[in-house]
Short mmCIF file of C-alpha atoms in Angstrom, two decimals:
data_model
loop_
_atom_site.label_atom_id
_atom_site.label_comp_id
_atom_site.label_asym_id
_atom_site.label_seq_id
_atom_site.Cartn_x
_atom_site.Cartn_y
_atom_site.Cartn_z
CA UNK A 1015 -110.08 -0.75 -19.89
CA UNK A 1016 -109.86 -4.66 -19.70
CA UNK A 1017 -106.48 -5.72 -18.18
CA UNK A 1018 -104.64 -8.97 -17.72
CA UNK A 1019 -102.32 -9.73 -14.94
CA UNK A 1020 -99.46 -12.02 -14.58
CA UNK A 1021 -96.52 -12.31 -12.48
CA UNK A 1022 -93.03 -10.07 -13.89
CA UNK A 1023 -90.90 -12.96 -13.02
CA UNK A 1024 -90.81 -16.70 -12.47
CA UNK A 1025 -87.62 -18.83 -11.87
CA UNK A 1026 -86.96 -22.35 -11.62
CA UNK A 1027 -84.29 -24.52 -12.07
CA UNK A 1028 -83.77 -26.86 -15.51
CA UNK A 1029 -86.28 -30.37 -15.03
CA UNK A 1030 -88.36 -28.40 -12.50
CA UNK A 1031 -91.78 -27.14 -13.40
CA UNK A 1032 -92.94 -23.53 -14.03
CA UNK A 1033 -95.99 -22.38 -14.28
CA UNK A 1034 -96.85 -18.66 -15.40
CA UNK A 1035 -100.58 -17.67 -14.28
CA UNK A 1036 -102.78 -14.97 -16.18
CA UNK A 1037 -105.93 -13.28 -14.36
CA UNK A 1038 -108.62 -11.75 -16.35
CA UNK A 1039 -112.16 -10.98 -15.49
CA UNK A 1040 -113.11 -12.31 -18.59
CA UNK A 1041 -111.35 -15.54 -19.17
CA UNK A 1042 -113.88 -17.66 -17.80
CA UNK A 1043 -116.12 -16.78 -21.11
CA UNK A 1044 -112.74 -15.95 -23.07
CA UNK A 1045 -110.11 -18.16 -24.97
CA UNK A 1046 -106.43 -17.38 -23.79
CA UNK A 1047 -103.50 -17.57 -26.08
CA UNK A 1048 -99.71 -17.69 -24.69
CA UNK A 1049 -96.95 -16.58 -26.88
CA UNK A 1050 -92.71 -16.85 -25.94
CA UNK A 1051 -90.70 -14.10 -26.71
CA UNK A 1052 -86.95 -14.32 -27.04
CA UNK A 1053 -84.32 -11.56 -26.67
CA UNK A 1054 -84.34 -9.81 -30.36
CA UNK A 1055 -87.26 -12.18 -31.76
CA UNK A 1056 -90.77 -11.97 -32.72
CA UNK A 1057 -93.23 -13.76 -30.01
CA UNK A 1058 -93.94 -17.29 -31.09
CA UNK A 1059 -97.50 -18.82 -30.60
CA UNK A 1060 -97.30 -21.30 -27.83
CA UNK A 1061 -100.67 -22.28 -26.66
CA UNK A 1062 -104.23 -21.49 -27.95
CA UNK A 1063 -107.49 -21.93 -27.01
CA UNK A 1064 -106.52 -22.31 -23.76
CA UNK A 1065 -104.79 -25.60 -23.75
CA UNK A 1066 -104.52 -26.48 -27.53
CA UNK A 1067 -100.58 -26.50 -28.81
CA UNK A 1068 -99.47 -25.68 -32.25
CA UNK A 1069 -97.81 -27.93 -34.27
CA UNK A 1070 -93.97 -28.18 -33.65
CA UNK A 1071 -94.04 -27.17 -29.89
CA UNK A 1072 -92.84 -29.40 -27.65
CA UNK A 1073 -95.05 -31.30 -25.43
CA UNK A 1074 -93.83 -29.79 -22.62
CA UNK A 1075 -95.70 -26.72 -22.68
CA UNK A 1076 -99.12 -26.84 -21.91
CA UNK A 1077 -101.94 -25.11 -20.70
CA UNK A 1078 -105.12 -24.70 -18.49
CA UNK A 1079 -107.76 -22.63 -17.47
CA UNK A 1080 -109.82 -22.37 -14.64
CA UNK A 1081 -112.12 -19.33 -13.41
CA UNK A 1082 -110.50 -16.19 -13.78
CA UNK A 1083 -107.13 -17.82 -14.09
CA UNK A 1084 -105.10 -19.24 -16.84
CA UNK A 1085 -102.04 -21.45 -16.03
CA UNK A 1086 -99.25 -22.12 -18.70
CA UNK A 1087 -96.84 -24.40 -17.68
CA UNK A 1088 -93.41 -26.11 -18.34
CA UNK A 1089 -92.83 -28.95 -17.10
CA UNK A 1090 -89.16 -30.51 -17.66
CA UNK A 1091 -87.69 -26.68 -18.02
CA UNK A 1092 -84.90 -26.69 -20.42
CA UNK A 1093 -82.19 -23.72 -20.70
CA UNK A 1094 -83.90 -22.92 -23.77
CA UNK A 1095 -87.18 -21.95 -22.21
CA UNK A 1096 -85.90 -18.75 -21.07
CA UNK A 1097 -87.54 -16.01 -22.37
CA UNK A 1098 -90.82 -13.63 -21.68
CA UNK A 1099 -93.90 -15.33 -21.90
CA UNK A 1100 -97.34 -13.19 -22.45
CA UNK A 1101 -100.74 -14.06 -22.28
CA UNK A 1102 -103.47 -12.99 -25.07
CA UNK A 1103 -107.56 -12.43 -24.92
CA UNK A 1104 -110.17 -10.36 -25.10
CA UNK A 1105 -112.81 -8.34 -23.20
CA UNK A 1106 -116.27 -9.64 -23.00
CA UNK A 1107 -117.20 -8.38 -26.14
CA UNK A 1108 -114.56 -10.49 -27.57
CA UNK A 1109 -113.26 -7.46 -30.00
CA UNK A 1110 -110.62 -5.78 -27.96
CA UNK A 1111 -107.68 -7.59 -27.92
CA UNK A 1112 -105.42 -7.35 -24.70
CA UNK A 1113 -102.10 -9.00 -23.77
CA UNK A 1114 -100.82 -9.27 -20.21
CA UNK A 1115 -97.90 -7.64 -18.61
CA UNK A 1116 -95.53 -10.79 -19.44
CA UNK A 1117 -93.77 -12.78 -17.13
CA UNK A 1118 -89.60 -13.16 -17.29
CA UNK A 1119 -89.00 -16.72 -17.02
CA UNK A 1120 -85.56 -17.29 -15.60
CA UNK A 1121 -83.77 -21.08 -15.78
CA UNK A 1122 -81.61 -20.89 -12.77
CA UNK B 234 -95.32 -20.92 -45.70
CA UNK B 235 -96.06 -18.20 -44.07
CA UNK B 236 -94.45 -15.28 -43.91
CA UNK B 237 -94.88 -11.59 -43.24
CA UNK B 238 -92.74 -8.42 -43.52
CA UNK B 239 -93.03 -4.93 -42.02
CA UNK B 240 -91.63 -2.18 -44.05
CA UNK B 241 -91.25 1.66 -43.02
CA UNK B 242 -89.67 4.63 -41.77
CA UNK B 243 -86.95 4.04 -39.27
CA UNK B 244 -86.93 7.22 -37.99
CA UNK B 245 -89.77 9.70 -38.13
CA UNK B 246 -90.21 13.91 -36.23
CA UNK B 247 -92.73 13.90 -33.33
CA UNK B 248 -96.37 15.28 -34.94
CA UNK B 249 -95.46 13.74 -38.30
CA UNK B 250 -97.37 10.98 -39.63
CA UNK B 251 -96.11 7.17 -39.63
CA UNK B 252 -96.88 4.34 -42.75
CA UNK B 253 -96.24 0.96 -42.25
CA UNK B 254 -96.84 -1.55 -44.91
CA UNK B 255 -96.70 -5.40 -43.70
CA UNK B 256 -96.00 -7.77 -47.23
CA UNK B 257 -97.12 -11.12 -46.71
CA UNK B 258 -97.30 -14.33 -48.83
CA UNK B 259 -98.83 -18.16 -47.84
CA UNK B 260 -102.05 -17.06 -47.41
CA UNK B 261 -104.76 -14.67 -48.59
CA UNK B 262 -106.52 -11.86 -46.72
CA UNK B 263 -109.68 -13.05 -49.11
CA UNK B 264 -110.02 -16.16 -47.22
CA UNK B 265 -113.01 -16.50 -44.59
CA UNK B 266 -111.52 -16.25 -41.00
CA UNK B 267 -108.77 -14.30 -42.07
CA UNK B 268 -106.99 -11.11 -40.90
CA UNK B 269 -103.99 -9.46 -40.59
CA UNK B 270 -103.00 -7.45 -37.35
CA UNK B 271 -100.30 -4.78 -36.18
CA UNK B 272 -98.79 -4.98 -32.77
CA UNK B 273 -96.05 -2.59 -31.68
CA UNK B 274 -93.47 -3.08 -28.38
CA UNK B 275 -92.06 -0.60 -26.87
CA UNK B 276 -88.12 -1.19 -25.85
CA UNK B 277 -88.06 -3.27 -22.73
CA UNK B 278 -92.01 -2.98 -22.42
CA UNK B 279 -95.30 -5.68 -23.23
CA UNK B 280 -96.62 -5.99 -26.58
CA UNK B 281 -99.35 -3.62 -27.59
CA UNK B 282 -102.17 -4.62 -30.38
CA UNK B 283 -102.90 -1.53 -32.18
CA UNK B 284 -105.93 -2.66 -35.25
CA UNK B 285 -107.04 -5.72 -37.37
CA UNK B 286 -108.49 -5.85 -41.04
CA UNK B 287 -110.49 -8.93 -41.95
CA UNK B 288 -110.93 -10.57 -44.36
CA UNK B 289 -114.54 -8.74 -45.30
CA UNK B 290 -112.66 -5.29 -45.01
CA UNK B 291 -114.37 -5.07 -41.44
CA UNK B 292 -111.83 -2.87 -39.59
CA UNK B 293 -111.15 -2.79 -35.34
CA UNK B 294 -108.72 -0.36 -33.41
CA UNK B 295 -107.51 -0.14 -30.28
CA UNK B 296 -110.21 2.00 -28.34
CA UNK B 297 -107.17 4.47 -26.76
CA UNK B 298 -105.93 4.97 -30.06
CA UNK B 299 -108.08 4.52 -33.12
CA UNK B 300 -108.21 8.67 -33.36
CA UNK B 301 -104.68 8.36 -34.76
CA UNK B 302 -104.97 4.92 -36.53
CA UNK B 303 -105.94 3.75 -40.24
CA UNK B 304 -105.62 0.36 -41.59
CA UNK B 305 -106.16 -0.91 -45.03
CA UNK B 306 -105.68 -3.98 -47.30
CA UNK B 307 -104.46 -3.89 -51.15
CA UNK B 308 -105.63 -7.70 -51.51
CA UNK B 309 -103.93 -7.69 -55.03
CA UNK B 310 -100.28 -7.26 -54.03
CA UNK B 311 -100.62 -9.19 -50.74
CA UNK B 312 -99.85 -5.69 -48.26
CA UNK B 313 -101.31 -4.11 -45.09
CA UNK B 314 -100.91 -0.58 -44.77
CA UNK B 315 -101.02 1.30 -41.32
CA UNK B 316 -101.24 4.87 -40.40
CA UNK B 317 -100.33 6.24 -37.48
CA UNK B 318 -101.10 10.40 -36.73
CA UNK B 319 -99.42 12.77 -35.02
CA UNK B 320 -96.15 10.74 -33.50
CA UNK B 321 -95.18 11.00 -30.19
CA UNK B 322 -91.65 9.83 -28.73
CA UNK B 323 -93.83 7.74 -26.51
CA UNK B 324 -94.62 5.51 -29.78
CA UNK B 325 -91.00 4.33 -30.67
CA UNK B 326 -91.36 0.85 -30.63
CA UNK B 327 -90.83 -2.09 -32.30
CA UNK B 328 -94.33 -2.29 -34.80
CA UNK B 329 -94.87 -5.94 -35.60
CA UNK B 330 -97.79 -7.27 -38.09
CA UNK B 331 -99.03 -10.57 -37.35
CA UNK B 332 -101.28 -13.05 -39.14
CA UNK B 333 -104.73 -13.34 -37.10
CA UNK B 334 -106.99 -15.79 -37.06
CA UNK B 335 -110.42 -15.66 -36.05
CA UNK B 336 -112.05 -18.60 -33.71
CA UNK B 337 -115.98 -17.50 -33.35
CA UNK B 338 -117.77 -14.25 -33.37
CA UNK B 339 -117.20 -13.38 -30.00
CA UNK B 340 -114.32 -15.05 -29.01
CA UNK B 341 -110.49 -13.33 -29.02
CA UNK B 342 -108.79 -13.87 -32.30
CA UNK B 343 -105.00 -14.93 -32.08
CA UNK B 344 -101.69 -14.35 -34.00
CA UNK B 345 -100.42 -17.40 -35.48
CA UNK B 346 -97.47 -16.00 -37.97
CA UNK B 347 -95.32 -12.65 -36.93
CA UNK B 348 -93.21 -10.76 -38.99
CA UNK B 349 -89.40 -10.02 -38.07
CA UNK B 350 -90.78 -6.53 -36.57
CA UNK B 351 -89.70 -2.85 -37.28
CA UNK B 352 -88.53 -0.31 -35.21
CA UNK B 353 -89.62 2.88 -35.42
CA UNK B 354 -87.76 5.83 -33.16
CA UNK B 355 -89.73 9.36 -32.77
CA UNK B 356 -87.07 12.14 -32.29
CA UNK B 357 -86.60 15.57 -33.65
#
């Protein structure tokens, strides 16, 4: 079955810049979608279509793609930002729907 | 606005059958593009998508469990219904439905709206 990878944890300290990566075989025909998760919450949409941002999320987040790979990052990291961020696609067929492992993001 | 909310069981005896029913309102599941989706999270674990119904009644499962999953749509009263066979201890999780949105035919839809989430626990 189709799998996406990223990284359990990523830490950096608040103003610094994290990026969170996301490997799929099929992302370089596939959209991928990154949602936050907080402690006790529902995940919140973050980025879609790859690099598009919904309204009311800050500028700070964005995202890219490239080959295999997609990149969120978070540039400016505020305490807030902590929380577990997955990625979202599909496999080539576009009709199974996968998320990654999630990645921890820790502000130091 | 948007909003969703998962309704069910809290507890429910490994081999008996689970129903959720996800209530939503600020949108319609008659709308082109539209569909509803239910994810589930296991404590401490990744998020899991489970099956979609469109907005055409079209139907999609996840392919290492759609033996033990139905979905359905009562357009009327605005609910999602979702089955779940034979319950395992290994499904407690948190069982989230989600509002999905559909980009093209063969690209991944997305989950723009979630619901607070439910928890279900399988014990004896």
């Amino acid at each position: 079955s189709y799998e996406l990878t990223q990284p359990p944890s990523v830490s950096v300290s608040p103003g610094q810049t994290a990026r969170i990566t996301c490997s799929g075989d099929a992302l370089p025909k596939q959209y991928a979608y990154w949602y936050q998760q907080k402690p006790g919450q529902a995940p919140v949409l973050v980025i879609y279509k790859d690099s598009e941002r919904p309204s009311g999320i800050p500028e700070r987040f964005s995202g890219s793609s490239s080959g295999t790979t997609v990149t969120l990052t978070i540039s400016g990291v505020q305490a807030e930002d902590e929380a577990d961020y997955y990625c979202q696609s599909a496999d080539s067929s576009g009709t199974s729907v996968v998320f990654g492992g999630g990645t921890k993001l820790t502000v130091l | 606005q948007v909003t969703l909310r998962e309704s069910g069981p809290a507890l429910v005896k490994p081999t008996q059958t689970l129903t959720l029913t996800c209530t939503f309102s600020g949108f319609s599941l008659s709308t082109s593009g539209m569909c509803v989706s239910w994810i589930r999270q296991p404590p401490g674990k990744a998020l899991e998508w489970l099956a979609l119904i469109d907005w055409d009644d079209d139907k999609y499962y996840s392919t290492s469990l759609k033996t033990r999953l139905t979905i359905s749509k009562d357009t009327s009263k605005n609910q999602v219904v979702l089955t779940m066979t034979n319950m395992d201890p290994v499904d407690t999780a948190t069982y989230y439905c989600a509002r999905t949105l559909v980009v093209t035919a063969q690209q991944p839809v997305y989950f723009d709206y979630w619901g607070q989430g439910t928890l279900v626990t399988v014990s004896s």
